[in-house]
Amino acid sequence: MTKGPKPYVARRGTHTEIAAAMVAIYNAYWANRVSRQAIAEEISATWEDVVRWSHQISEPDLETATKITAWYKKRWPDWRDHGRKAA
């Protein structure tokens, strides 16, 4: 039996971590947990930017990316555990 590749662990501030935060924000809006205005105001970006980033999964400028990641972590402190089963 062969083993698959090791899972990628996102380091702080990496593209993967930022992209995950952006997608989570986008999903939070669609789950009606957060209003688009609250998202845009808090990260000082437009809602269209959040949508574009979540679709492109491309890294925005570092300042905005940091705000997005911090915004998500503040609301869901257990964000790294989403999708994982408790041991």
Coordinates of N, CA and C in Angstrom, one line a residue:
M1 N 0.8 -1.2 0.0 CA 0.0 0.0 0.0 C 0.9 1.2 0.0
T2 N 0.6 2.2 -0.9 CA 1.4 3.4 -0.9 C 0.7 4.5 -0.2
K3 N 1.5 5.4 0.4 CA 0.9 6.5 1.1 C 0.7 7.7 0.1
G4 N -0.3 8.5 0.4 CA -0.5 9.7 -0.4 C 0.5 10.8 0.0
P5 N 0.4 11.9 -0.6 CA 1.2 13.0 -0.3 C 0.9 13.6 1.1
K6 N 1.8 14.2 1.8 CA 1.6 14.8 3.1 C 0.6 16.0 2.9
P7 N -0.3 16.1 3.8 CA -1.2 17.3 3.7 C -0.4 18.6 3.9
Y8 N -0.8 19.6 3.1 CA -0.1 20.9 3.2 C -0.6 21.6 4.4
V9 N 0.3 22.1 5.3 CA -0.1 22.8 6.5 C 0.3 24.3 6.2
A10 N -0.7 25.1 6.2 CA -0.5 26.6 5.9 C 0.2 27.2 7.1
R11 N 1.3 27.9 6.7 CA 2.0 28.7 7.7 C 1.3 30.1 7.8
R12 N 1.5 30.8 8.9 CA 0.9 32.1 9.1 C 1.2 33.0 8.0
G13 N 0.2 33.6 7.4 CA 0.3 34.6 6.4 C 0.6 34.0 5.0
T14 N 0.5 32.7 4.9 CA 0.8 32.1 3.5 C -0.4 32.3 2.6
H15 N -0.2 32.1 1.4 CA -1.3 32.2 0.4 C -2.4 31.3 0.7
T16 N -2.2 30.1 1.2 CA -3.2 29.1 1.5 C -4.1 29.6 2.6
E17 N -3.4 30.1 3.7 CA -4.2 30.6 4.8 C -5.0 31.8 4.5
I18 N -4.5 32.7 3.7 CA -5.3 33.9 3.3 C -6.4 33.5 2.4
A19 N -6.2 32.6 1.5 CA -7.3 32.1 0.6 C -8.4 31.4 1.4
A20 N -8.0 30.6 2.4 CA -9.0 29.9 3.2 C -9.8 30.9 4.0
A21 N -9.2 32.0 4.5 CA -10.0 33.0 5.2 C -10.9 33.7 4.3
M22 N -10.5 34.0 3.1 CA -11.3 34.7 2.1 C -12.5 33.9 1.7
V23 N -12.3 32.6 1.5 CA -13.4 31.7 1.1 C -14.4 31.6 2.3
A24 N -13.8 31.5 3.5 CA -14.7 31.3 4.7 C -15.6 32.6 4.9
I25 N -15.0 33.8 4.6 CA -15.8 35.0 4.7 C -16.9 35.0 3.7
Y26 N -16.6 34.6 2.5 CA -17.6 34.5 1.4 C -18.7 33.5 1.8
N27 N -18.3 32.4 2.3 CA -19.3 31.4 2.7 C -20.1 31.8 3.9
A28 N -19.5 32.6 4.8 CA -20.2 33.1 6.0 C -21.3 34.0 5.5
Y29 N -21.0 34.8 4.5 CA -22.1 35.7 4.0 C -23.2 34.9 3.4
W30 N -22.9 33.9 2.6 CA -23.9 33.1 2.0 C -24.7 32.3 3.0
A31 N -24.1 32.0 4.1 CA -24.8 31.3 5.2 C -25.6 32.3 6.0
N32 N -25.6 33.5 5.6 CA -26.3 34.6 6.3 C -25.8 34.8 7.8
R33 N -24.6 34.5 8.0 CA -24.0 34.8 9.3 C -23.5 36.2 9.5
V34 N -23.2 36.8 8.3 CA -22.5 38.2 8.3 C -23.1 39.0 7.2
S35 N -23.3 40.2 7.3 CA -23.7 41.1 6.2 C -22.5 41.5 5.4
R36 N -22.8 41.7 4.1 CA -21.7 42.1 3.2 C -21.1 43.5 3.6
Q37 N -22.0 44.3 4.1 CA -21.5 45.7 4.5 C -20.5 45.5 5.7
A38 N -20.8 44.6 6.7 CA -20.0 44.4 7.9 C -18.6 43.9 7.4
I39 N -18.6 43.0 6.5 CA -17.4 42.5 6.0 C -16.5 43.6 5.3
A40 N -17.2 44.3 4.4 CA -16.4 45.3 3.6 C -15.9 46.4 4.5
E41 N -16.7 46.9 5.5 CA -16.3 47.9 6.4 C -15.1 47.5 7.3
E42 N -15.2 46.3 7.8 CA -14.2 45.9 8.7 C -12.8 45.7 8.0
I43 N -12.8 45.2 6.8 CA -11.5 45.0 6.2 C -11.2 46.1 5.2
S44 N -12.0 47.1 5.2 CA -11.7 48.3 4.3 C -11.5 47.9 2.9
A45 N -12.4 47.0 2.4 CA -12.4 46.6 1.0 C -13.9 46.6 0.6
T46 N -14.1 46.5 -0.7 CA -15.4 46.4 -1.2 C -15.9 45.0 -1.2
W47 N -17.2 44.7 -1.2 CA -17.7 43.4 -1.3 C -17.3 42.7 -2.6
E48 N -17.2 43.5 -3.6 CA -16.8 42.9 -4.9 C -15.4 42.4 -4.9
D49 N -14.5 43.1 -4.1 CA -13.2 42.6 -3.9 C -13.2 41.2 -3.2
V50 N -14.0 41.1 -2.2 CA -14.0 39.9 -1.5 C -14.5 38.7 -2.4
V51 N -15.6 39.0 -3.2 CA -16.1 38.0 -4.1 C -15.0 37.7 -5.1
R52 N -14.4 38.7 -5.7 CA -13.4 38.4 -6.7 C -12.2 37.6 -6.1
W53 N -11.8 37.9 -4.9 CA -10.7 37.2 -4.3 C -11.1 35.8 -4.0
S54 N -12.3 35.6 -3.6 CA -12.7 34.2 -3.2 C -12.9 33.3 -4.5
H55 N -13.2 34.0 -5.6 CA -13.3 33.2 -6.8 C -11.9 32.9 -7.4
Q56 N -11.1 33.9 -7.4 CA -9.8 33.8 -8.0 C -8.8 33.0 -7.1
I57 N -9.0 33.1 -5.8 CA -8.1 32.5 -4.9 C -6.7 33.1 -5.2
S58 N -6.6 34.3 -5.5 CA -5.3 35.0 -5.7 C -5.1 35.9 -4.5
E59 N -3.8 36.1 -4.2 CA -3.5 36.8 -3.0 C -3.6 38.3 -3.2
P60 N -4.4 39.0 -2.4 CA -4.5 40.4 -2.5 C -3.3 41.1 -1.9
D61 N -3.3 42.4 -1.8 CA -2.1 43.0 -1.2 C -2.1 42.6 0.3
L62 N -0.9 42.6 0.9 CA -0.6 42.0 2.2 C -1.5 42.7 3.3
E63 N -1.6 44.0 3.2 CA -2.4 44.7 4.2 C -3.8 44.3 4.3
T64 N -4.5 44.2 3.1 CA -5.8 43.7 3.1 C -6.0 42.3 3.4
A65 N -5.0 41.4 3.0 CA -5.0 40.0 3.3 C -4.9 39.8 4.8
T66 N -4.1 40.6 5.5 CA -3.9 40.5 6.9 C -5.3 40.9 7.6
K67 N -5.9 41.9 7.1 CA -7.2 42.4 7.7 C -8.3 41.3 7.5
I68 N -8.3 40.6 6.4 CA -9.3 39.6 6.1 C -9.0 38.4 7.1
T69 N -7.8 38.0 7.2 CA -7.5 36.9 8.0 C -7.8 37.2 9.5
A70 N -7.4 38.4 9.9 CA -7.7 38.8 11.3 C -9.2 38.8 11.6
W71 N -10.0 39.3 10.6 CA -11.4 39.4 10.7 C -12.0 38.1 11.0
Y72 N -11.6 37.1 10.2 CA -12.1 35.8 10.3 C -11.7 35.1 11.6
K73 N -10.5 35.2 12.0 CA -10.0 34.6 13.2 C -10.7 35.2 14.4
K74 N -11.0 36.5 14.4 CA -11.7 37.1 15.5 C -13.1 36.5 15.7
R75 N -13.8 36.2 14.6 CA -15.2 35.7 14.7 C -15.2 34.2 14.9
W76 N -14.3 33.5 14.4 CA -14.3 32.0 14.6 C -12.9 31.6 15.1
P77 N -12.6 31.8 16.4 CA -11.3 31.5 16.9 C -10.8 30.0 16.6
D78 N -11.8 29.1 16.4 CA -11.4 27.7 16.2 C -11.3 27.5 14.7
W79 N -11.0 28.5 13.9 CA -11.0 28.4 12.4 C -10.1 27.3 11.9
R80 N -9.0 27.0 12.5 CA -8.2 26.0 12.0 C -8.8 24.6 12.2
D81 N -9.8 24.5 13.0 CA -10.4 23.2 13.3 C -11.6 22.9 12.4
H82 N -12.0 23.9 11.6 CA -13.2 23.7 10.8 C -13.0 22.5 9.9
G83 N -14.0 21.6 9.8 CA -13.9 20.5 9.0 C -13.1 19.3 9.5
R84 N -12.6 19.5 10.7 CA -11.8 18.4 11.3 C -12.7 17.8 12.5
K85 N -12.5 16.5 12.7 CA -13.2 15.9 13.8 C -12.4 16.0 15.1
A86 N -13.0 16.2 16.2 CA -12.3 16.2 17.5 C -11.7 14.9 17.8
A87 N -10.5 14.9 18.3 CA -9.8 13.6 18.6 C -10.3 13.0 19.9

